[in-house]
N, CA and C atoms as an extended XYZ file, in Angstrom:
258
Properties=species:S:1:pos:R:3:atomname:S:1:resname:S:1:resid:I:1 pbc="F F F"
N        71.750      120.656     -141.058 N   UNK     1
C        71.712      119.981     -142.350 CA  UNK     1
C        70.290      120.009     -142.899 C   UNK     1
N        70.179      119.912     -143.971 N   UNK     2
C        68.567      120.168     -144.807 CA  UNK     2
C        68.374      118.548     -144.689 C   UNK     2
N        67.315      118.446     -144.589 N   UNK     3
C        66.069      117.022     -144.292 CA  UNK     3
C        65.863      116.832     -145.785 C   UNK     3
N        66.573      115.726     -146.069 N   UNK     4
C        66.013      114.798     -147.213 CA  UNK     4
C        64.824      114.742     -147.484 C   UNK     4
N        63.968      114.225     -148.621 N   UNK     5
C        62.562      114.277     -149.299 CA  UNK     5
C        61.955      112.960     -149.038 C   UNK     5
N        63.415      112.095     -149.226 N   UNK     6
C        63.136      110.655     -148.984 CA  UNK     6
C        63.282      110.050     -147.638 C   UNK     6
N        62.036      109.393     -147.190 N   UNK     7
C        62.435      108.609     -146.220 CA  UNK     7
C        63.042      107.189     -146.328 C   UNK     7
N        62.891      106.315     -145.251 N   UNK     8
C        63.659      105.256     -145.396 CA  UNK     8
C        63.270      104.075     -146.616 C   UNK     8
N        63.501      103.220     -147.119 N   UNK     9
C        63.437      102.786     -148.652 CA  UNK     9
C        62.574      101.196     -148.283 C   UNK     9
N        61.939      101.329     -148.552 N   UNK    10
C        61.278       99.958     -148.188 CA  UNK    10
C        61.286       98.681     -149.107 C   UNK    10
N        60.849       97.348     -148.955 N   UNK    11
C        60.833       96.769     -149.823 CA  UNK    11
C        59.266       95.979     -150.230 C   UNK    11
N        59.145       95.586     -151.504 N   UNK    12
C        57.817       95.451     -151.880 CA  UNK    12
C        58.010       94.381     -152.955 C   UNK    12
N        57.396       93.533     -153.589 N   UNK    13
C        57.289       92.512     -154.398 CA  UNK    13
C        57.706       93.474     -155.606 C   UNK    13
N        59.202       93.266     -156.658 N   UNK    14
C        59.501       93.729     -157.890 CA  UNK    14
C        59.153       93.844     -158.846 C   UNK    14
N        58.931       94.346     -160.019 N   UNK    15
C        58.922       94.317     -161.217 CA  UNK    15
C        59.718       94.812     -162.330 C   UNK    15
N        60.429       93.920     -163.200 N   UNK    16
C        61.614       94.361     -163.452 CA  UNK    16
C        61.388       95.221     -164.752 C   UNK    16
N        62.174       96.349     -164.674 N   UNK    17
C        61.975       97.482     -165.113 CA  UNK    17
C        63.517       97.842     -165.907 C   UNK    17
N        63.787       97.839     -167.319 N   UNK    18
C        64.948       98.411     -167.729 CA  UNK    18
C        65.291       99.900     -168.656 C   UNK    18
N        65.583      100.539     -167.851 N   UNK    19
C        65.812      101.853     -168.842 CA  UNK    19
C        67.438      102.538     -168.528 C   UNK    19
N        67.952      103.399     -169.943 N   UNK    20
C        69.094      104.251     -169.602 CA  UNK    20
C        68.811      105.424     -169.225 C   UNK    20
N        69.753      105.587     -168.283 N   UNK    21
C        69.880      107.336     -167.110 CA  UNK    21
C        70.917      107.766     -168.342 C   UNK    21
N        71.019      108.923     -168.332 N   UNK    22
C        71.449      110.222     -168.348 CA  UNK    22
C        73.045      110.232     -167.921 C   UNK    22
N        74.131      110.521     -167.896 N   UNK    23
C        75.284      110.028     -167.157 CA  UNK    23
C        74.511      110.935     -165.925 C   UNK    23
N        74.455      112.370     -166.149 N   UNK    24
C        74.620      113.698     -165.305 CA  UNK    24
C        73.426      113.278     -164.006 C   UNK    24
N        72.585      112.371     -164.585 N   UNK    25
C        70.886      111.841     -163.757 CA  UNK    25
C        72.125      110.935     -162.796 C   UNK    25
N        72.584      109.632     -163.180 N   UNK    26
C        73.047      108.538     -162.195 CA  UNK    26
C        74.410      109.712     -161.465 C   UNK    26
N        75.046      110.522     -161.607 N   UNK    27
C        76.061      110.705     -161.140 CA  UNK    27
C        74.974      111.644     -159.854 C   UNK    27
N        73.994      112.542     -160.425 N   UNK    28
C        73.070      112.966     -158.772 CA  UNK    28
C        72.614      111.648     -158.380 C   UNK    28
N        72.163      110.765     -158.808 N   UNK    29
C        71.453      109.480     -157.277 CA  UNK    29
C        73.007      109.129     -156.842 C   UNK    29
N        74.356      109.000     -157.706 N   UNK    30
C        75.521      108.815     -156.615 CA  UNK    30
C        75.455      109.659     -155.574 C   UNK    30
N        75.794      111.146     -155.955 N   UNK    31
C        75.610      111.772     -154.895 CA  UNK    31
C        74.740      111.962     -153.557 C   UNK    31
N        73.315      111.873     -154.368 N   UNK    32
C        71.913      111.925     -153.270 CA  UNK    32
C        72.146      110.318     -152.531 C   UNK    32
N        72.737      109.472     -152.787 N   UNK    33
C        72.832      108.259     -151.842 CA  UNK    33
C        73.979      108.394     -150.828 C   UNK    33
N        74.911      109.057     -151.251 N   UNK    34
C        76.181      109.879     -150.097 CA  UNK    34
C        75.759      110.321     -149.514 C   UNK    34
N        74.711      111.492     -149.552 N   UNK    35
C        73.848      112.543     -149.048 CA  UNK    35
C        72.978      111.708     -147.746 C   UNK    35
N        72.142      110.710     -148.542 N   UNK    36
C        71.440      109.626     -147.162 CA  UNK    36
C        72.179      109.018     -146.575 C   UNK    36
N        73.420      108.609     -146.737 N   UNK    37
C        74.442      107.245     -146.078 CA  UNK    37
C        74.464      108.782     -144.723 C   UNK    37
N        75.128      109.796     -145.163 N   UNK    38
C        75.140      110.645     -144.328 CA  UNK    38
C        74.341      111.304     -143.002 C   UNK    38
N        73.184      111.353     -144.034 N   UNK    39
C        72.069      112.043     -142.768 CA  UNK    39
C        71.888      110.824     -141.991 C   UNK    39
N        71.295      109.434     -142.230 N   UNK    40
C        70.926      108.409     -141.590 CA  UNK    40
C        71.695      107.752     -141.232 C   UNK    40
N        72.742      107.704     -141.661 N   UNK    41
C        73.823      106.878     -140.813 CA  UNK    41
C        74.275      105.167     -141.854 C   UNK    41
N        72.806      105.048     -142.371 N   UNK    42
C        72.590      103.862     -143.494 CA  UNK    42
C        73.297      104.066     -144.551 C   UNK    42
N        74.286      103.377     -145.049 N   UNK    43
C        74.852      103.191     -146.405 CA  UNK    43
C        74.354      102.752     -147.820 C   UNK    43
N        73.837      103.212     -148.565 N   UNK    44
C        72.845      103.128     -149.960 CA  UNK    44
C        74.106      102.823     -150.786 C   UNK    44
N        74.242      101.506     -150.681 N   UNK    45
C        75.173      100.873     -151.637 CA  UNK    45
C        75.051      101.042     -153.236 C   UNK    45
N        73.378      100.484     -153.305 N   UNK    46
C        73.313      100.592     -155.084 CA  UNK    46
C        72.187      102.004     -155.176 C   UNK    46
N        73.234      103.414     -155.701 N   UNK    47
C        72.304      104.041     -155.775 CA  UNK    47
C        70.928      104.415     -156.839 C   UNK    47
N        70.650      102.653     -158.004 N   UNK    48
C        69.622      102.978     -158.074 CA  UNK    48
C        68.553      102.503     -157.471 C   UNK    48
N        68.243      101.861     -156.027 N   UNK    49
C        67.630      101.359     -155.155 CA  UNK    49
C        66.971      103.283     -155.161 C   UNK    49
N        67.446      104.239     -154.893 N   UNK    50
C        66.566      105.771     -155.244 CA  UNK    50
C        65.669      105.848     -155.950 C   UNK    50
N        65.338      104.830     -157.193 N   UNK    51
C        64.714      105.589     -158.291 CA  UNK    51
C        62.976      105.229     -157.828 C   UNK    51
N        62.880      104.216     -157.264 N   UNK    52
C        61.426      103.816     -157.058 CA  UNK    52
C        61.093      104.811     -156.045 C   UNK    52
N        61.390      105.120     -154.687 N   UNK    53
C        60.917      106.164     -153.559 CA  UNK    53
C        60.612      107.386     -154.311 C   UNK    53
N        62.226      107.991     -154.899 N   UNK    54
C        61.989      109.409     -155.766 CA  UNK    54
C        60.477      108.958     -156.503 C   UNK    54
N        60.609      108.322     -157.484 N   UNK    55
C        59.255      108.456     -158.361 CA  UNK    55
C        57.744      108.059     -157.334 C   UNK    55
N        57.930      107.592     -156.248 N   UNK    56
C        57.101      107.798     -155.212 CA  UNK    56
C        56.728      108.981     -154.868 C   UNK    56
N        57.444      109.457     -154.350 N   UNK    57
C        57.748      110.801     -153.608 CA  UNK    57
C        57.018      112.191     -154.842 C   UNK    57
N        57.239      111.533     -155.671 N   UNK    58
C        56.942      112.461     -157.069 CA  UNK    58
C        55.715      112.255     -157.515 C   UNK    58
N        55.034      110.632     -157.240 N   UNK    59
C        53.776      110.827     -157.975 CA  UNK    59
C        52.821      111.062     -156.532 C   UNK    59
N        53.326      110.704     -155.746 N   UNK    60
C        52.537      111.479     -154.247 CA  UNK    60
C        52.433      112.781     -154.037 C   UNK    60
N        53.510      113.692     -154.497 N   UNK    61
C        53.070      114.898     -154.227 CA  UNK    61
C        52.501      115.775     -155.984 C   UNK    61
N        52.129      115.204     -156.712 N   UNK    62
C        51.621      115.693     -157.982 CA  UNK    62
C        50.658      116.069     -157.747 C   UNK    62
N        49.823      117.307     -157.570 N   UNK    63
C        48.796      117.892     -157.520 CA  UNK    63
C        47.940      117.103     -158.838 C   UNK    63
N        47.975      117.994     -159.832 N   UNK    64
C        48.052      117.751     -160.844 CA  UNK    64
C        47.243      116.103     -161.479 C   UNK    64
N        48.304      114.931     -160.951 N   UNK    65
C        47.994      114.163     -160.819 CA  UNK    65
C        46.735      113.663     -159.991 C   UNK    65
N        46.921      113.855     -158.548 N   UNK    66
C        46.131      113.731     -157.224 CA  UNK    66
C        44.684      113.628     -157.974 C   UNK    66
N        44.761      115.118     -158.856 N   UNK    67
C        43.071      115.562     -159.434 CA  UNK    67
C        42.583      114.655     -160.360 C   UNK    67
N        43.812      114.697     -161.034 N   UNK    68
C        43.127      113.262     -162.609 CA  UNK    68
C        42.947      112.139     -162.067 C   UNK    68
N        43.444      111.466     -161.077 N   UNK    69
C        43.325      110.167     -160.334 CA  UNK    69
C        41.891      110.165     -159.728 C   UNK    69
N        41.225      111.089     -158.921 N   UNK    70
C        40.490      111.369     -159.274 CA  UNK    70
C        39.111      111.527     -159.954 C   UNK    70
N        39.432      111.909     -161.151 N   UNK    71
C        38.641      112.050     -161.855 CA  UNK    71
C        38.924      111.316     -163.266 C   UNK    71
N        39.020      109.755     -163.095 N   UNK    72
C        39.535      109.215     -164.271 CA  UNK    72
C        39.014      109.203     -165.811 C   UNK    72
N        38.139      110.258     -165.706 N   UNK    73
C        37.670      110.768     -167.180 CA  UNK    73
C        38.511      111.592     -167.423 C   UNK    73
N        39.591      112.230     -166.636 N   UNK    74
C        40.872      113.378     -167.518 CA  UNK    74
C        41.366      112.143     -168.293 C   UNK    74
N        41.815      111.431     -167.841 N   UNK    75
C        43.085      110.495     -168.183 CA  UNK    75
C        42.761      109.757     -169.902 C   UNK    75
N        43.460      109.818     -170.826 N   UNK    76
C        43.287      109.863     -171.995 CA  UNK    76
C        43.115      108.458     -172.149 C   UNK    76
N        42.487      107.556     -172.791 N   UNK    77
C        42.842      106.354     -173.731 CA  UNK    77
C        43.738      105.317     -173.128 C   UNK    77
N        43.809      104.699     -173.004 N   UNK    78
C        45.050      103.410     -172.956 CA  UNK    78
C        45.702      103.195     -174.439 C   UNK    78
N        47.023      103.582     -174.800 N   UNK    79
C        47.435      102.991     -175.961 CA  UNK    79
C        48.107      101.795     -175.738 C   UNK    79
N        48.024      100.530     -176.907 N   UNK    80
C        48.100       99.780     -177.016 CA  UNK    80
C        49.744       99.821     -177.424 C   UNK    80
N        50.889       98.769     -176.943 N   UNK    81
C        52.170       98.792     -176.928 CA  UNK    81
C        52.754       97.446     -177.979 C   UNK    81
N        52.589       98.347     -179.643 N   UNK    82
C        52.927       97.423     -180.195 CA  UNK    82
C        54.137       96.317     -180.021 C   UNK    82
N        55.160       96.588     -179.245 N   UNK    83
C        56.724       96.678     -178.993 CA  UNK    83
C        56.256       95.071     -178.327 C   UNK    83
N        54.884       94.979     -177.264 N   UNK    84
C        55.276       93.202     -176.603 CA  UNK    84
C        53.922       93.094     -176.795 C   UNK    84
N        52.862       93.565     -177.498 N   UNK    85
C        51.759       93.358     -177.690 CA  UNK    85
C        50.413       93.419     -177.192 C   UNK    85
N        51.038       94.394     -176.187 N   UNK    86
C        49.772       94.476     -175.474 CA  UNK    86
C        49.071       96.130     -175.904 C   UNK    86
């Protein structure tokens, strides 16, 4: 069997976060959480408990990123978020 990207899912103090998926996006974390219930034996009940590791997993391996972090003179401006005022 091919070795998952994700390891096991940890937990960490929340911040609540609301956005809409894609149907075709939530119907792969259904699947990719079948996929882990499988390899590990662990059952991933709510599969968007995925989305924080994946975007882990994603800003850890960003080259790209790695460099601008870095070198925080790439990184553009802070814009200001008229929407709650900050």
């Amino acid at each position: 069997m091919t070795k998952l990207k994700l390891g096991p899912i940890t937990e960490d103090k929340p911040v609540k976060v609301t956005l809409d998926l894609p149907g075709a996006l939530h119907r792969d974390l259904v699947a990719y959480a079948e996929a882990m219930t499988y390899e590990t034996g662990q059952p991933i009940n709510d599969p968007k408990r995925l989305i924080v590791p994946m975007l882990e997993r994603f800003i850890s391996t960003d080259r790209g990123f790695a460099k601008a972090r870095r070198n925080r003179s790439q990184f553009p401006p802070i814009l200001k978020d008229p929407a709650n005022g900050s």
